[in-house]
Coordinates of C-alpha atoms in Angstrom, one line a residue:
Chain A
M1 CA 57.5 8.6 174.4
K2 CA 59.2 11.8 173.2
N3 CA 61.8 13.3 175.5
K4 CA 60.9 16.5 177.2
G5 CA 62.7 19.6 175.9
L6 CA 65.1 21.7 177.8
L7 CA 64.1 25.0 179.5
L8 CA 66.9 27.5 178.7
V9 CA 67.1 30.7 180.6
V10 CA 69.2 33.3 179.0
S11 CA 70.3 36.5 180.7
G12 CA 73.0 39.0 180.3
P13 CA 73.6 42.7 180.2
S14 CA 72.3 45.0 177.6
G15 CA 74.9 45.0 174.8
A16 CA 76.0 41.4 175.3
G17 CA 74.0 40.5 172.2
K18 CA 71.9 37.8 173.7
G19 CA 69.0 38.5 171.4
T20 CA 71.2 38.1 168.3
V21 CA 72.7 34.8 169.6
C22 CA 69.2 33.3 170.4
K23 CA 67.9 34.3 167.0
A24 CA 70.8 32.7 165.3
L25 CA 70.4 29.6 167.3
M26 CA 66.7 29.2 166.4
E27 CA 67.5 29.7 162.7
K28 CA 70.1 26.9 162.9
Y29 CA 68.2 24.6 165.1
P30 CA 64.5 24.4 164.4
E31 CA 63.8 22.3 167.6
V32 CA 64.7 25.5 169.6
C33 CA 62.1 28.2 170.1
M34 CA 61.6 31.2 172.2
S35 CA 59.0 31.9 174.8
V36 CA 56.9 35.0 174.1
S37 CA 56.5 37.3 177.1
A38 CA 53.3 39.1 178.2
T39 CA 53.2 42.7 179.1
T40 CA 50.8 45.5 180.0
R41 CA 52.8 48.1 178.2
K42 CA 51.4 49.5 175.0
P43 CA 52.8 48.1 171.7
R44 CA 55.4 50.1 169.9
P45 CA 55.1 50.8 166.2
G46 CA 55.7 47.5 164.3
E47 CA 55.3 45.2 167.3
V48 CA 52.9 42.4 166.7
D49 CA 50.7 40.8 169.4
G50 CA 51.7 37.1 170.0
V51 CA 55.1 37.7 168.2
N52 CA 57.0 40.4 170.1
Y53 CA 54.8 40.2 173.2
Y54 CA 51.3 39.2 174.3
F55 CA 49.8 42.6 175.0
L56 CA 47.5 42.3 177.9
E57 CA 45.3 44.7 180.0
E58 CA 46.5 45.1 183.5
E59 CA 43.4 43.5 185.0
K60 CA 44.0 40.3 182.9
F61 CA 47.7 40.3 183.9
R62 CA 46.8 40.6 187.6
S63 CA 44.3 37.8 187.4
M64 CA 46.9 35.6 185.7
I65 CA 49.4 36.4 188.5
E66 CA 46.7 35.3 191.1
N67 CA 46.1 32.1 189.2
H68 CA 49.8 31.3 189.1
E69 CA 49.8 31.4 185.3
F70 CA 53.3 33.0 185.1
I71 CA 56.6 31.2 185.4
E72 CA 58.0 34.5 186.4
W73 CA 56.8 38.1 186.3
A74 CA 58.1 41.6 187.3
C75 CA 57.0 45.2 187.2
F76 CA 59.3 47.7 185.5
C77 CA 58.5 51.3 185.0
Q78 CA 54.9 50.7 186.0
N79 CA 54.4 48.0 183.4
Y80 CA 54.1 44.3 184.1
Y81 CA 56.2 41.8 182.2
G82 CA 55.9 38.0 182.6
T83 CA 56.3 34.5 181.0
P84 CA 53.0 32.7 180.6
R85 CA 53.4 29.1 181.9
K86 CA 51.0 27.2 179.6
R87 CA 52.7 27.7 176.2
V88 CA 56.2 27.0 177.7
E89 CA 55.0 23.7 179.3
D90 CA 53.2 22.6 176.1
L91 CA 56.4 23.2 174.0
L92 CA 58.6 21.4 176.5
A93 CA 56.1 18.4 176.4
E94 CA 56.4 18.4 172.6
G95 CA 60.1 18.0 173.0
K96 CA 61.0 21.5 172.0
D97 CA 63.8 23.4 173.7
V98 CA 62.4 26.7 175.0
I99 CA 64.5 29.8 175.5
L100 CA 63.4 32.4 178.1
E101 CA 65.3 35.6 177.5
I102 CA 64.7 37.3 180.9
E103 CA 66.2 39.5 183.6
V104 CA 68.3 38.1 186.4
Q105 CA 65.4 38.6 188.9
G106 CA 63.1 36.6 186.7
A107 CA 65.7 33.9 186.3
I108 CA 65.8 33.4 190.0
Q109 CA 62.0 32.9 190.1
V110 CA 62.3 30.3 187.3
K111 CA 65.0 28.4 189.2
S112 CA 62.7 27.9 192.2
K113 CA 60.0 26.5 189.9
F114 CA 62.1 24.7 187.3
P115 CA 65.3 23.6 189.1
E116 CA 66.1 21.4 186.0
A117 CA 66.3 24.5 183.7
V118 CA 69.6 25.5 182.2
F119 CA 70.8 29.0 183.1
I120 CA 73.1 30.7 180.6
F121 CA 74.6 34.1 181.1
V122 CA 75.7 35.8 177.9
M123 CA 78.6 38.2 178.2
P124 CA 80.7 40.3 175.9
P125 CA 84.4 39.3 175.7
S126 CA 85.4 42.1 178.1
L127 CA 84.0 45.1 179.8
E128 CA 85.9 47.4 177.4
E129 CA 84.0 45.7 174.5
L130 CA 80.7 46.1 176.4
R131 CA 81.4 49.8 176.8
N132 CA 82.3 50.0 173.1
R133 CA 79.1 48.2 172.1
L134 CA 76.9 50.4 174.3
S135 CA 78.6 53.5 173.0
G136 CA 78.8 52.1 169.4
R137 CA 75.1 52.3 168.9
G138 CA 75.6 56.1 168.8
T139 CA 72.1 56.7 170.1
E140 CA 73.1 56.9 173.8
S141 CA 74.7 59.7 175.7
A142 CA 77.9 59.1 177.8
E143 CA 75.8 59.2 180.9
V144 CA 73.4 56.6 179.7
V145 CA 76.3 54.4 178.6
E146 CA 77.8 54.7 182.1
E147 CA 74.5 53.9 183.7
R148 CA 74.1 50.8 181.5
L149 CA 77.6 49.7 182.4
Q150 CA 76.7 50.1 186.1
T151 CA 73.6 48.0 185.5
A152 CA 75.7 45.4 183.7
L153 CA 78.1 45.2 186.7
W154 CA 75.1 45.0 189.1
E155 CA 73.7 42.1 187.1
C156 CA 77.0 40.2 187.3
T157 CA 76.6 40.0 191.1
N158 CA 74.2 37.2 190.4
I159 CA 76.2 35.5 187.7
E160 CA 77.1 32.6 190.0
K161 CA 73.5 31.5 190.1
Y162 CA 73.8 30.6 186.4
N163 CA 75.2 27.3 185.0
Y164 CA 77.2 28.6 182.1
I165 CA 78.9 31.8 180.8
L166 CA 78.6 32.2 177.1
I167 CA 81.1 34.7 175.8
N168 CA 79.7 36.4 172.7
D169 CA 82.9 37.3 170.9
D170 CA 81.6 36.2 167.5
V171 CA 77.9 35.4 166.9
N172 CA 78.5 32.2 164.9
D173 CA 81.0 30.8 167.4
A174 CA 78.7 31.8 170.3
T175 CA 75.7 30.1 168.6
D176 CA 77.7 26.9 168.1
R177 CA 78.8 27.0 171.7
F178 CA 75.2 27.5 172.8
A179 CA 74.3 24.4 170.8
A180 CA 77.1 22.5 172.5
I181 CA 75.6 23.4 175.9
I182 CA 72.2 22.0 174.8
E183 CA 73.7 18.9 173.4
A184 CA 75.8 18.3 176.5
E185 CA 72.9 19.0 178.9
K186 CA 70.8 16.3 177.2
M187 CA 73.6 13.8 178.1
R188 CA 73.7 14.8 181.7
I189 CA 73.0 11.9 184.1
E190 CA 70.1 13.6 185.9
R191 CA 68.2 13.8 182.6
N192 CA 68.7 10.1 181.8
G193 CA 66.9 8.6 184.8
Q194 CA 64.5 6.5 182.8
W195 CA 67.3 5.1 180.7
I196 CA 69.2 4.1 183.8
Q197 CA 66.1 2.5 185.3
D198 CA 65.6 0.4 182.2
I199 CA 69.1 -0.9 182.4
R200 CA 68.7 -1.7 186.1
K201 CA 65.6 -3.7 185.4
A202 CA 67.4 -5.7 182.7
Chain B
M1 CA 98.0 32.6 181.8
K2 CA 96.8 29.5 180.0
N3 CA 93.6 27.9 181.2
K4 CA 94.0 24.6 182.9
G5 CA 92.8 21.6 180.9
L6 CA 89.9 19.4 181.8
L7 CA 90.4 16.0 183.4
L8 CA 88.0 13.6 181.6
V9 CA 87.3 10.3 183.2
V10 CA 85.8 7.8 180.8
S11 CA 84.3 4.5 181.8
G12 CA 81.8 2.0 180.4
P13 CA 81.3 -1.7 179.9
S14 CA 83.4 -3.7 177.6
G15 CA 81.9 -3.5 174.2
A16 CA 80.7 0.1 174.6
G17 CA 83.5 1.2 172.3
K18 CA 85.0 3.8 174.6
G19 CA 88.5 3.2 173.3
T20 CA 87.4 3.8 169.7
V21 CA 85.6 7.0 170.7
C22 CA 88.5 8.4 172.7
K23 CA 90.9 7.6 169.8
A24 CA 88.6 9.4 167.3
L25 CA 88.3 12.4 169.7
M26 CA 92.1 12.7 170.0
E27 CA 92.5 12.5 166.2
K28 CA 90.0 15.3 165.7
Y29 CA 91.1 17.5 168.6
P30 CA 94.9 17.6 169.2
E31 CA 94.4 19.5 172.5
V32 CA 92.9 16.2 173.9
C33 CA 95.3 13.5 175.0
M34 CA 95.2 10.3 176.9
S35 CA 96.8 9.3 180.1
V36 CA 99.1 6.3 180.0
S37 CA 98.5 3.8 182.8
A38 CA 101.2 2.0 184.7
T39 CA 101.0 -1.8 185.3
T40 CA 103.0 -4.6 186.8
R41 CA 101.8 -7.1 184.3
K42 CA 104.1 -8.2 181.6
P43 CA 103.9 -6.6 178.1
R44 CA 102.0 -8.5 175.5
P45 CA 103.5 -8.9 172.0
G46 CA 103.4 -5.5 170.3
E47 CA 102.9 -3.4 173.4
V48 CA 105.3 -0.6 173.8
D49 CA 106.5 0.8 177.2
G50 CA 105.3 4.4 177.6
V51 CA 102.7 4.1 174.9
N52 CA 100.3 1.3 175.9
Y53 CA 101.4 1.2 179.5
Y54 CA 104.3 2.1 181.7
F55 CA 105.6 -1.4 182.5
L56 CA 106.9 -1.4 186.1
E57 CA 108.3 -3.8 188.6
E58 CA 106.1 -4.6 191.5
E59 CA 108.5 -3.0 194.0
K60 CA 108.6 0.3 192.1
F61 CA 104.8 0.2 191.8
R62 CA 104.4 -0.3 195.5
S63 CA 106.8 2.5 196.4
M64 CA 104.8 4.8 194.1
I65 CA 101.6 3.9 195.9
E66 CA 103.3 4.7 199.2
N67 CA 104.5 8.1 197.9
H68 CA 100.9 8.9 196.6
E69 CA 102.2 9.1 193.1
F70 CA 99.0 7.6 191.7
I71 CA 95.7 9.4 191.0
E72 CA 94.0 5.9 191.3
W73 CA 95.2 2.4 191.4
A74 CA 93.8 -1.1 191.6
C75 CA 94.9 -4.7 191.7
F76 CA 93.3 -7.1 189.1
C77 CA 94.3 -10.7 188.6
Q78 CA 97.4 -10.2 190.8
N79 CA 98.6 -7.3 188.7
Y80 CA 98.6 -3.7 189.7
Y81 CA 97.2 -1.0 187.4
G82 CA 97.4 2.7 188.1
T83 CA 97.4 6.3 186.8
P84 CA 100.6 8.2 187.5
R85 CA 99.8 11.6 188.8
K86 CA 102.7 13.6 187.6
R87 CA 102.2 13.4 183.8
V88 CA 98.5 14.1 184.1
E89 CA 99.0 17.2 186.2
D90 CA 101.7 18.5 183.9
L91 CA 99.4 18.0 180.9
L92 CA 96.5 19.8 182.6
A93 CA 98.8 22.7 183.6
E94 CA 99.8 23.0 179.9
G95 CA 96.1 23.4 179.1
K96 CA 95.6 19.9 177.6
D97 CA 92.4 18.0 178.2
V98 CA 93.4 14.6 179.6
I99 CA 91.3 11.5 179.3
L100 CA 91.6 8.7 181.9
E101 CA 90.0 5.6 180.5
I102 CA 89.5 3.6 183.7
E103 CA 87.3 1.3 185.7
V104 CA 84.4 2.5 187.8
Q105 CA 86.3 1.8 191.0
G106 CA 89.2 3.9 189.8
A107 CA 86.8 6.7 188.8
I108 CA 85.5 6.9 192.3
Q109 CA 89.0 7.4 193.6
V110 CA 89.6 10.1 191.1
K111 CA 86.4 11.9 192.2
S112 CA 87.6 12.2 195.7
K113 CA 91.0 13.7 194.6
F114 CA 89.8 15.7 191.5
P115 CA 86.2 16.7 192.2
E116 CA 86.3 19.1 189.3
A117 CA 87.0 16.2 186.8
V118 CA 84.3 15.4 184.3
F119 CA 82.9 11.8 184.5
I120 CA 81.6 10.3 181.3
F121 CA 80.0 6.9 181.1
V122 CA 80.0 5.4 177.5
M123 CA 77.2 3.1 176.7
P124 CA 76.0 1.2 173.7
P125 CA 72.5 2.2 172.4
S126 CA 70.9 -0.7 174.2
L127 CA 71.6 -3.9 176.1
E128 CA 70.7 -5.9 173.0
E129 CA 73.3 -4.0 171.0
L130 CA 75.8 -4.6 173.8
R131 CA 75.1 -8.3 173.7
N132 CA 75.5 -8.3 169.9
R133 CA 78.8 -6.5 170.1
L134 CA 80.2 -8.8 172.7
S135 CA 79.1 -11.8 170.7
G136 CA 80.1 -10.2 167.4
R137 CA 83.7 -10.4 168.1
G138 CA 83.3 -14.1 167.6
T139 CA 86.1 -14.9 169.9
E140 CA 84.1 -15.3 173.1
S141 CA 81.9 -18.3 174.1
A142 CA 78.2 -17.7 175.1
E143 CA 79.2 -18.1 178.7
V144 CA 81.9 -15.4 178.5
V145 CA 79.4 -13.1 176.7
E146 CA 76.9 -13.6 179.4
E147 CA 79.5 -13.1 182.1
R148 CA 80.6 -9.8 180.4
L149 CA 77.0 -8.7 180.2
Q150 CA 76.6 -9.3 183.9
T151 CA 79.7 -7.3 184.5
A152 CA 78.3 -4.5 182.4
L153 CA 75.1 -4.5 184.4
W154 CA 77.1 -4.5 187.6
E155 CA 79.0 -1.5 186.5
C156 CA 75.9 0.4 185.7
T157 CA 75.0 0.3 189.4
N158 CA 77.5 3.2 189.7
I159 CA 76.4 5.1 186.7
E160 CA 74.8 7.8 188.8
K161 CA 78.2 8.9 190.0
Y162 CA 79.0 10.0 186.5
N163 CA 78.1 13.4 185.0
Y164 CA 77.2 12.3 181.5
I165 CA 76.0 9.3 179.6
L166 CA 77.5 9.2 176.1
I167 CA 75.6 6.7 173.9
N168 CA 77.9 5.3 171.3
D169 CA 75.5 4.6 168.5
D170 CA 77.8 5.9 165.8
V171 CA 81.5 6.6 166.4
N172 CA 81.5 9.9 164.6
D173 CA 78.3 11.2 166.3
A174 CA 79.5 10.1 169.7
T175 CA 82.9 11.8 169.1
D176 CA 81.1 15.1 168.2
R177 CA 78.9 14.7 171.3
F178 CA 82.0 14.1 173.4
A179 CA 83.5 17.3 172.0
A180 CA 80.3 19.1 172.9
I181 CA 80.6 18.0 176.5
I182 CA 84.2 19.4 176.6
E183 CA 83.1 22.6 175.1
A184 CA 80.1 23.0 177.4
E185 CA 82.1 22.1 180.5
K186 CA 84.6 24.9 179.8
M187 CA 81.7 27.4 179.9
R188 CA 80.5 26.1 183.3
I189 CA 80.3 28.9 185.9
E190 CA 82.5 27.0 188.4
R191 CA 85.4 26.9 185.8
N192 CA 85.2 30.7 185.2
G193 CA 85.8 32.0 188.7
Q194 CA 88.8 34.2 187.7
W195 CA 86.8 35.8 185.0
I196 CA 83.9 36.6 187.4
Q197 CA 86.3 38.1 190.0
D198 CA 87.9 40.3 187.3
I199 CA 84.4 41.7 186.5
R200 CA 83.6 42.2 190.1
K201 CA 86.8 44.2 190.6
A202 CA 85.8 46.4 187.6

């Protein structure tokens, strides 16, 4: 029997670079894949249904909520966003490690349904660096940068609900450390119950 | 300020190869070092005081017990064995990761004094392989092999008190996985309290 994969919940403030680290991890480790979220917002130019998001009508989304077909869902700016349960569970059963890149509020919902999931909070090396990165894009006004920084600080109030802090100082290093978390988690005693039982029987 | 090192408690049945893995880890990662145990048994040919063990008189050992100078201690075959506290705490304060290679009963004592320690149980890939390894040395009779196997099984009754199972299928792989445990543990949220407080203040 194939071992079940790990459910990896990744959060972190805008500018921490969590998307970049997750992408690098998938490229290096093909057994890791990302969940695709569903949303009721309209596709932006270049976005592909089933790749960037599953683009759904609001009625469909609401019926999926009622049928408990989401691991977590939320409503931002009058649009729904959620993680469909079915595909994630199928991938885990195949032994794939599945990343959910979601907000803190969604992560808390996941924890109640999948207490065995691994919760990773991606952070920049310092708040100064975060401010630099948020400004560095050059597309944001000082006000927006400040607002994002405040959001980042607000998100950190829930950081203790996570299992790991992954400092993204360098994408390659952070990717390797992410891989170390996955490797270590697979050795944790609570994930090796069957193995222990087999030994006991012997 | 330098981060405190990790206290790594390593146990496992005879024949699991825990000594080999620990040695390989130290060679690869100079920030990892091993604690030297104290004992009242006489040195065997080739054993060096302060390297293999600290060889102590029974009176000295007993006074150290009374002064709480051991992290853990036990009496086997009328000899005392123990882990002196001072050197371990000094090394941890220097930021070194310190391995205690000890019995399950000693590990339980460590857990009550150092709940933040990391507990790793080294196992061979299977009981068949363990039996092979115990026989493979060629120096043990079938009875001794069977007795050791029974001891191994007995030790596994406490395996759930450990944090990780490290399967020693291949020394190099097991060493790398040991390193992954260390790396992951340093990212655990409960070891990053200062960092979180700094963010909150900001």
